[in-house]
Amino acid sequence: MESGSVTTPFGRRPMSLGMLASQQLAEEIEPGISRNKWKLFRAICEARPALGVTDRALTVLDALLTFYPADELSEERGLIVFPSNAQLSIRARGMTAATLRRHLAGLVEAGLIIRKDSANGKRYARRDRAGDVSEAFGFSLAPLLARAGEIEALAAQAIADRELLKATRERLTICRRDVAKLISMAAEEGAAGDWEQITCMFREIVAGLPRVAGIEHLTAVLDEMSLLREEIINQLEMCAKAQKMHANESQIERHIQNSNPQSIYEFEPAFETKQGANSANRAAPSNWPKDSEVEQRAGNTRSAKWSVGEGGELKSFPLGLVLQACPQISDYGPGGQIGNWRDLMSAAVVVRSMLGVSPSAYQDACSAMGPENAATVMACILERGGQINSAGGYLRDLTRRTEVGEFAIGPMLMSLVRANSPVGRKAG
């Protein structure tokens, strides 16, 4: 940049590197570029936090733009406005002179305008014989035009961030409402489950939400609330399937009884056997059901119960969520990382052996929970290793509780996700 293009401020106001950079930027305006001044001003309002200006400073900028004669900012028309303090104060909603000077300095510091002071500090313009402005002293709006693309990008990002914040807040509100009503419904219907503990978790999540939360905090709370909602739905589905299983068992039992309306005891001989006689020597009537048939019917009943029970197994959670809750398990995967469920199950076998869990205990857990959930539980046990005295005994207890519908993985995972999240670590 040529030294002749540098303008220093009048009076006691010092020169700064920021002013020099703004003047240099103003000299690099692309030829032919123009912007509607009011659209650009709205973009500046959207990007205000990123630009570092106050709302009162924007009031002053708004007033300055009213002194620009055209709606389109362009170099061809000149970019310097030269209002007096009195006129500028009127258009700035009656702002006092001292306040006006302070906010003008803020606009200069933010790199939105440049001072072009005359020798005596007055603002005026020289005109040629045709009446056109040949030279003007006042405030240059050139930085606005030079930074138009940057300002518009900042405004678009600010709008996107605001929309994301609004959408996240709405999703959290809906999720919070779902959890509250599902807990209330479960308590009223008497559904099986530790609803008191789930209620405490819900209240803890809500209490941890600040009054004014940023997108990062809202996203973390939404993840926890969504996980809690999934766990509640999982438990309610298990309760519904358990009820369906009991109804199926009753139908099977009635079917067996109806298919043989005459009890085998109705075919007992009317006479009494002699004392000490072997009951095996008594001849059974030909229409008695044979022992093999009775065992087969009982076996059918057990197999029907077992198949329904498998339908009520725990749902497996997303692998990404498991790895977020249990990052330590990745060290035991093939190559020191886990990319799929097969890797997680392989790592769980290694961890099982390391923690002293017997193969039979782990096999029982796989049968009751499913292999994915059993591997997930092993990852959780590894993550909480310092709090568990006997990993094998703990796993057998969880297996037993799973078989009777008293255990769900969700609260355990949610607790670990909260502990390993940035918000949880700060709180800890």
PDB file of C-alpha atoms in Angstrom, residues 261-410:
ATOM      1  CA  PRO A 261     -60.983 -83.284  29.184  1.00  0.00           C
ATOM      2  CA  GLN A 262     -60.954 -86.524  31.160  1.00  0.00           C
ATOM      3  CA  SER A 263     -58.232 -86.395  33.770  1.00  0.00           C
ATOM      4  CA  ILE A 264     -56.017 -89.444  34.048  1.00  0.00           C
ATOM      5  CA  TYR A 265     -57.113 -89.729  37.624  1.00  0.00           C
ATOM      6  CA  GLU A 266     -60.670 -90.446  36.479  1.00  0.00           C
ATOM      7  CA  PHE A 267     -59.375 -93.729  35.118  1.00  0.00           C
ATOM      8  CA  GLU A 268     -58.029 -94.953  38.448  1.00  0.00           C
ATOM      9  CA  PRO A 269     -59.454 -98.398  39.345  1.00  0.00           C
ATOM     10  CA  ALA A 270     -62.372 -98.206  41.746  1.00  0.00           C
ATOM     11  CA  PHE A 271     -60.958-100.910  43.953  1.00  0.00           C
ATOM     12  CA  GLU A 272     -58.165-100.273  46.459  1.00  0.00           C
ATOM     13  CA  THR A 273     -54.835-101.976  45.999  1.00  0.00           C
ATOM     14  CA  LYS A 274     -53.460-104.150  48.647  1.00  0.00           C
ATOM     15  CA  GLN A 275     -51.138-102.537  51.134  1.00  0.00           C
ATOM     16  CA  GLY A 276     -47.556-102.818  49.897  1.00  0.00           C
ATOM     17  CA  ALA A 277     -48.567-103.659  46.355  1.00  0.00           C
ATOM     18  CA  ASN A 278     -46.449-102.030  43.711  1.00  0.00           C
ATOM     19  CA  SER A 279     -48.425 -99.398  41.847  1.00  0.00           C
ATOM     20  CA  ALA A 280     -46.339-100.150  38.772  1.00  0.00           C
ATOM     21  CA  ASN A 281     -47.994-103.593  38.602  1.00  0.00           C
ATOM     22  CA  ARG A 282     -51.411-102.016  38.035  1.00  0.00           C
ATOM     23  CA  ALA A 283     -52.560-102.199  34.464  1.00  0.00           C
ATOM     24  CA  ALA A 284     -53.345 -98.773  32.995  1.00  0.00           C
ATOM     25  CA  PRO A 285     -56.422 -98.472  30.831  1.00  0.00           C
ATOM     26  CA  SER A 286     -55.755 -98.339  27.098  1.00  0.00           C
ATOM     27  CA  ASN A 287     -57.048 -94.774  26.733  1.00  0.00           C
ATOM     28  CA  TRP A 288     -54.576 -93.288  29.237  1.00  0.00           C
ATOM     29  CA  PRO A 289     -52.061 -90.882  27.699  1.00  0.00           C
ATOM     30  CA  LYS A 290     -48.688 -92.503  27.597  1.00  0.00           C
ATOM     31  CA  ASP A 291     -45.820 -91.057  29.646  1.00  0.00           C
ATOM     32  CA  SER A 292     -43.994 -90.016  26.478  1.00  0.00           C
ATOM     33  CA  GLU A 293     -47.058 -88.075  25.318  1.00  0.00           C
ATOM     34  CA  VAL A 294     -47.332 -86.234  28.642  1.00  0.00           C
ATOM     35  CA  GLU A 295     -43.635 -85.353  28.542  1.00  0.00           C
ATOM     36  CA  GLN A 296     -43.946 -84.202  24.933  1.00  0.00           C
ATOM     37  CA  ARG A 297     -46.861 -81.880  25.844  1.00  0.00           C
ATOM     38  CA  ALA A 298     -44.927 -80.466  28.771  1.00  0.00           C
ATOM     39  CA  GLY A 299     -41.920 -80.006  26.540  1.00  0.00           C
ATOM     40  CA  ASN A 300     -44.036 -78.154  23.980  1.00  0.00           C
ATOM     41  CA  THR A 301     -45.220 -75.852  26.742  1.00  0.00           C
ATOM     42  CA  ARG A 302     -41.677 -75.153  27.868  1.00  0.00           C
ATOM     43  CA  SER A 303     -40.458 -74.552  24.328  1.00  0.00           C
ATOM     44  CA  ALA A 304     -43.337 -72.160  23.665  1.00  0.00           C
ATOM     45  CA  LYS A 305     -42.499 -70.248  26.802  1.00  0.00           C
ATOM     46  CA  TRP A 306     -38.829 -70.138  25.824  1.00  0.00           C
ATOM     47  CA  SER A 307     -39.493 -68.788  22.341  1.00  0.00           C
ATOM     48  CA  VAL A 308     -41.717 -66.013  23.681  1.00  0.00           C
ATOM     49  CA  GLY A 309     -39.092 -65.205  26.257  1.00  0.00           C
ATOM     50  CA  GLU A 310     -36.535 -64.732  23.537  1.00  0.00           C
ATOM     51  CA  GLY A 311     -38.871 -62.249  21.883  1.00  0.00           C
ATOM     52  CA  GLY A 312     -38.679 -60.173  25.072  1.00  0.00           C
ATOM     53  CA  GLU A 313     -34.885 -59.997  25.124  1.00  0.00           C
ATOM     54  CA  LEU A 314     -33.112 -56.712  25.744  1.00  0.00           C
ATOM     55  CA  LYS A 315     -32.627 -54.459  22.772  1.00  0.00           C
ATOM     56  CA  SER A 316     -29.032 -53.717  21.807  1.00  0.00           C
ATOM     57  CA  PHE A 317     -27.986 -50.067  21.770  1.00  0.00           C
ATOM     58  CA  PRO A 318     -26.037 -48.424  18.906  1.00  0.00           C
ATOM     59  CA  LEU A 319     -22.382 -49.433  18.813  1.00  0.00           C
ATOM     60  CA  GLY A 320     -21.279 -45.792  18.745  1.00  0.00           C
ATOM     61  CA  LEU A 321     -23.144 -45.121  21.979  1.00  0.00           C
ATOM     62  CA  VAL A 322     -21.554 -48.178  23.631  1.00  0.00           C
ATOM     63  CA  LEU A 323     -18.063 -47.013  22.627  1.00  0.00           C
ATOM     64  CA  GLN A 324     -18.837 -43.496  23.856  1.00  0.00           C
ATOM     65  CA  ALA A 325     -19.879 -44.886  27.240  1.00  0.00           C
ATOM     66  CA  CYS A 326     -17.055 -47.474  27.427  1.00  0.00           C
ATOM     67  CA  PRO A 327     -13.970 -46.145  25.608  1.00  0.00           C
ATOM     68  CA  GLN A 328     -11.589 -48.550  27.408  1.00  0.00           C
ATOM     69  CA  ILE A 329     -12.956 -51.613  25.586  1.00  0.00           C
ATOM     70  CA  SER A 330     -11.413 -50.333  22.312  1.00  0.00           C
ATOM     71  CA  ASP A 331      -7.918 -51.191  23.616  1.00  0.00           C
ATOM     72  CA  TYR A 332      -8.830 -54.900  23.577  1.00  0.00           C
ATOM     73  CA  GLY A 333     -10.287 -54.998  20.056  1.00  0.00           C
ATOM     74  CA  PRO A 334      -8.416 -56.354  17.029  1.00  0.00           C
ATOM     75  CA  GLY A 335      -5.583 -53.939  16.289  1.00  0.00           C
ATOM     76  CA  GLY A 336      -6.499 -51.821  19.307  1.00  0.00           C
ATOM     77  CA  GLN A 337      -9.775 -50.561  17.842  1.00  0.00           C
ATOM     78  CA  ILE A 338     -13.404 -51.606  17.408  1.00  0.00           C
ATOM     79  CA  GLY A 339     -15.178 -51.065  14.105  1.00  0.00           C
ATOM     80  CA  ASN A 340     -18.180 -53.387  14.368  1.00  0.00           C
ATOM     81  CA  TRP A 341     -20.101 -55.665  16.727  1.00  0.00           C
ATOM     82  CA  ARG A 342     -17.874 -58.643  15.912  1.00  0.00           C
ATOM     83  CA  ASP A 343     -14.846 -56.685  17.132  1.00  0.00           C
ATOM     84  CA  LEU A 344     -16.701 -55.745  20.315  1.00  0.00           C
ATOM     85  CA  MET A 345     -17.660 -59.359  21.025  1.00  0.00           C
ATOM     86  CA  SER A 346     -14.059 -60.469  20.429  1.00  0.00           C
ATOM     87  CA  ALA A 347     -12.826 -57.792  22.824  1.00  0.00           C
ATOM     88  CA  ALA A 348     -15.432 -58.872  25.395  1.00  0.00           C
ATOM     89  CA  VAL A 349     -14.027 -62.421  25.367  1.00  0.00           C
ATOM     90  CA  VAL A 350     -10.536 -61.048  26.075  1.00  0.00           C
ATOM     91  CA  VAL A 351     -11.879 -58.833  28.875  1.00  0.00           C
ATOM     92  CA  ARG A 352     -13.882 -61.742  30.301  1.00  0.00           C
ATOM     93  CA  SER A 353     -10.722 -63.803  30.670  1.00  0.00           C
ATOM     94  CA  MET A 354      -8.771 -60.859  32.069  1.00  0.00           C
ATOM     95  CA  LEU A 355     -11.400 -60.101  34.729  1.00  0.00           C
ATOM     96  CA  GLY A 356     -11.687 -63.752  35.769  1.00  0.00           C
ATOM     97  CA  VAL A 357     -15.239 -64.330  34.520  1.00  0.00           C
ATOM     98  CA  SER A 358     -15.823 -68.037  33.864  1.00  0.00           C
ATOM     99  CA  PRO A 359     -16.822 -69.168  30.366  1.00  0.00           C
ATOM    100  CA  SER A 360     -20.058 -70.624  31.720  1.00  0.00           C
ATOM    101  CA  ALA A 361     -21.058 -67.321  33.341  1.00  0.00           C
ATOM    102  CA  TYR A 362     -20.427 -65.454  30.115  1.00  0.00           C
ATOM    103  CA  GLN A 363     -22.276 -68.086  28.079  1.00  0.00           C
ATOM    104  CA  ASP A 364     -25.292 -67.800  30.397  1.00  0.00           C
ATOM    105  CA  ALA A 365     -25.220 -64.014  29.935  1.00  0.00           C
ATOM    106  CA  CYS A 366     -25.127 -64.413  26.140  1.00  0.00           C
ATOM    107  CA  SER A 367     -28.108 -66.772  26.289  1.00  0.00           C
ATOM    108  CA  ALA A 368     -30.149 -64.452  28.500  1.00  0.00           C
ATOM    109  CA  MET A 369     -29.205 -61.072  27.032  1.00  0.00           C
ATOM    110  CA  GLY A 370     -28.001 -61.855  23.537  1.00  0.00           C
ATOM    111  CA  PRO A 371     -24.322 -61.762  22.476  1.00  0.00           C
ATOM    112  CA  GLU A 372     -24.309 -58.028  21.666  1.00  0.00           C
ATOM    113  CA  ASN A 373     -25.764 -57.044  25.026  1.00  0.00           C
ATOM    114  CA  ALA A 374     -23.508 -59.462  26.906  1.00  0.00           C
ATOM    115  CA  ALA A 375     -20.491 -57.860  25.222  1.00  0.00           C
ATOM    116  CA  THR A 376     -21.886 -54.422  26.114  1.00  0.00           C
ATOM    117  CA  VAL A 377     -22.238 -55.450  29.760  1.00  0.00           C
ATOM    118  CA  MET A 378     -18.632 -56.712  29.782  1.00  0.00           C
ATOM    119  CA  ALA A 379     -17.528 -53.322  28.421  1.00  0.00           C
ATOM    120  CA  CYS A 380     -19.462 -51.576  31.198  1.00  0.00           C
ATOM    121  CA  ILE A 381     -17.935 -53.878  33.839  1.00  0.00           C
ATOM    122  CA  LEU A 382     -14.465 -53.053  32.477  1.00  0.00           C
ATOM    123  CA  GLU A 383     -15.250 -49.326  32.616  1.00  0.00           C
ATOM    124  CA  ARG A 384     -16.440 -49.632  36.236  1.00  0.00           C
ATOM    125  CA  GLY A 385     -13.741 -52.127  37.227  1.00  0.00           C
ATOM    126  CA  GLY A 386     -12.672 -50.183  40.308  1.00  0.00           C
ATOM    127  CA  GLN A 387     -16.198 -50.307  41.740  1.00  0.00           C
ATOM    128  CA  ILE A 388     -16.855 -54.059  41.242  1.00  0.00           C
ATOM    129  CA  ASN A 389     -15.246 -56.623  43.532  1.00  0.00           C
ATOM    130  CA  SER A 390     -16.206 -59.789  41.630  1.00  0.00           C
ATOM    131  CA  ALA A 391     -16.851 -59.371  37.931  1.00  0.00           C
ATOM    132  CA  GLY A 392     -18.084 -62.958  37.575  1.00  0.00           C
ATOM    133  CA  GLY A 393     -20.537 -62.715  40.454  1.00  0.00           C
ATOM    134  CA  TYR A 394     -21.761 -59.350  39.229  1.00  0.00           C
ATOM    135  CA  LEU A 395     -22.352 -60.752  35.723  1.00  0.00           C
ATOM    136  CA  ARG A 396     -24.259 -63.769  37.095  1.00  0.00           C
ATOM    137  CA  ASP A 397     -26.459 -61.451  39.154  1.00  0.00           C
ATOM    138  CA  LEU A 398     -27.226 -59.318  36.068  1.00  0.00           C
ATOM    139  CA  THR A 399     -28.006 -62.496  34.108  1.00  0.00           C
ATOM    140  CA  ARG A 400     -30.436 -63.655  36.781  1.00  0.00           C
ATOM    141  CA  ARG A 401     -32.132 -60.253  36.870  1.00  0.00           C
ATOM    142  CA  THR A 402     -32.379 -60.238  33.064  1.00  0.00           C
ATOM    143  CA  GLU A 403     -34.148 -63.605  33.074  1.00  0.00           C
ATOM    144  CA  VAL A 404     -36.847 -62.257  35.394  1.00  0.00           C
ATOM    145  CA  GLY A 405     -37.130 -58.920  33.568  1.00  0.00           C
ATOM    146  CA  GLU A 406     -35.543 -56.795  36.310  1.00  0.00           C
ATOM    147  CA  PHE A 407     -32.425 -55.569  34.497  1.00  0.00           C
ATOM    148  CA  ALA A 408     -31.967 -53.082  31.645  1.00  0.00           C
ATOM    149  CA  ILE A 409     -28.700 -51.842  30.199  1.00  0.00           C
ATOM    150  CA  GLY A 410     -29.877 -48.286  29.546  1.00  0.00           C
TER     151      GLY A 410
END
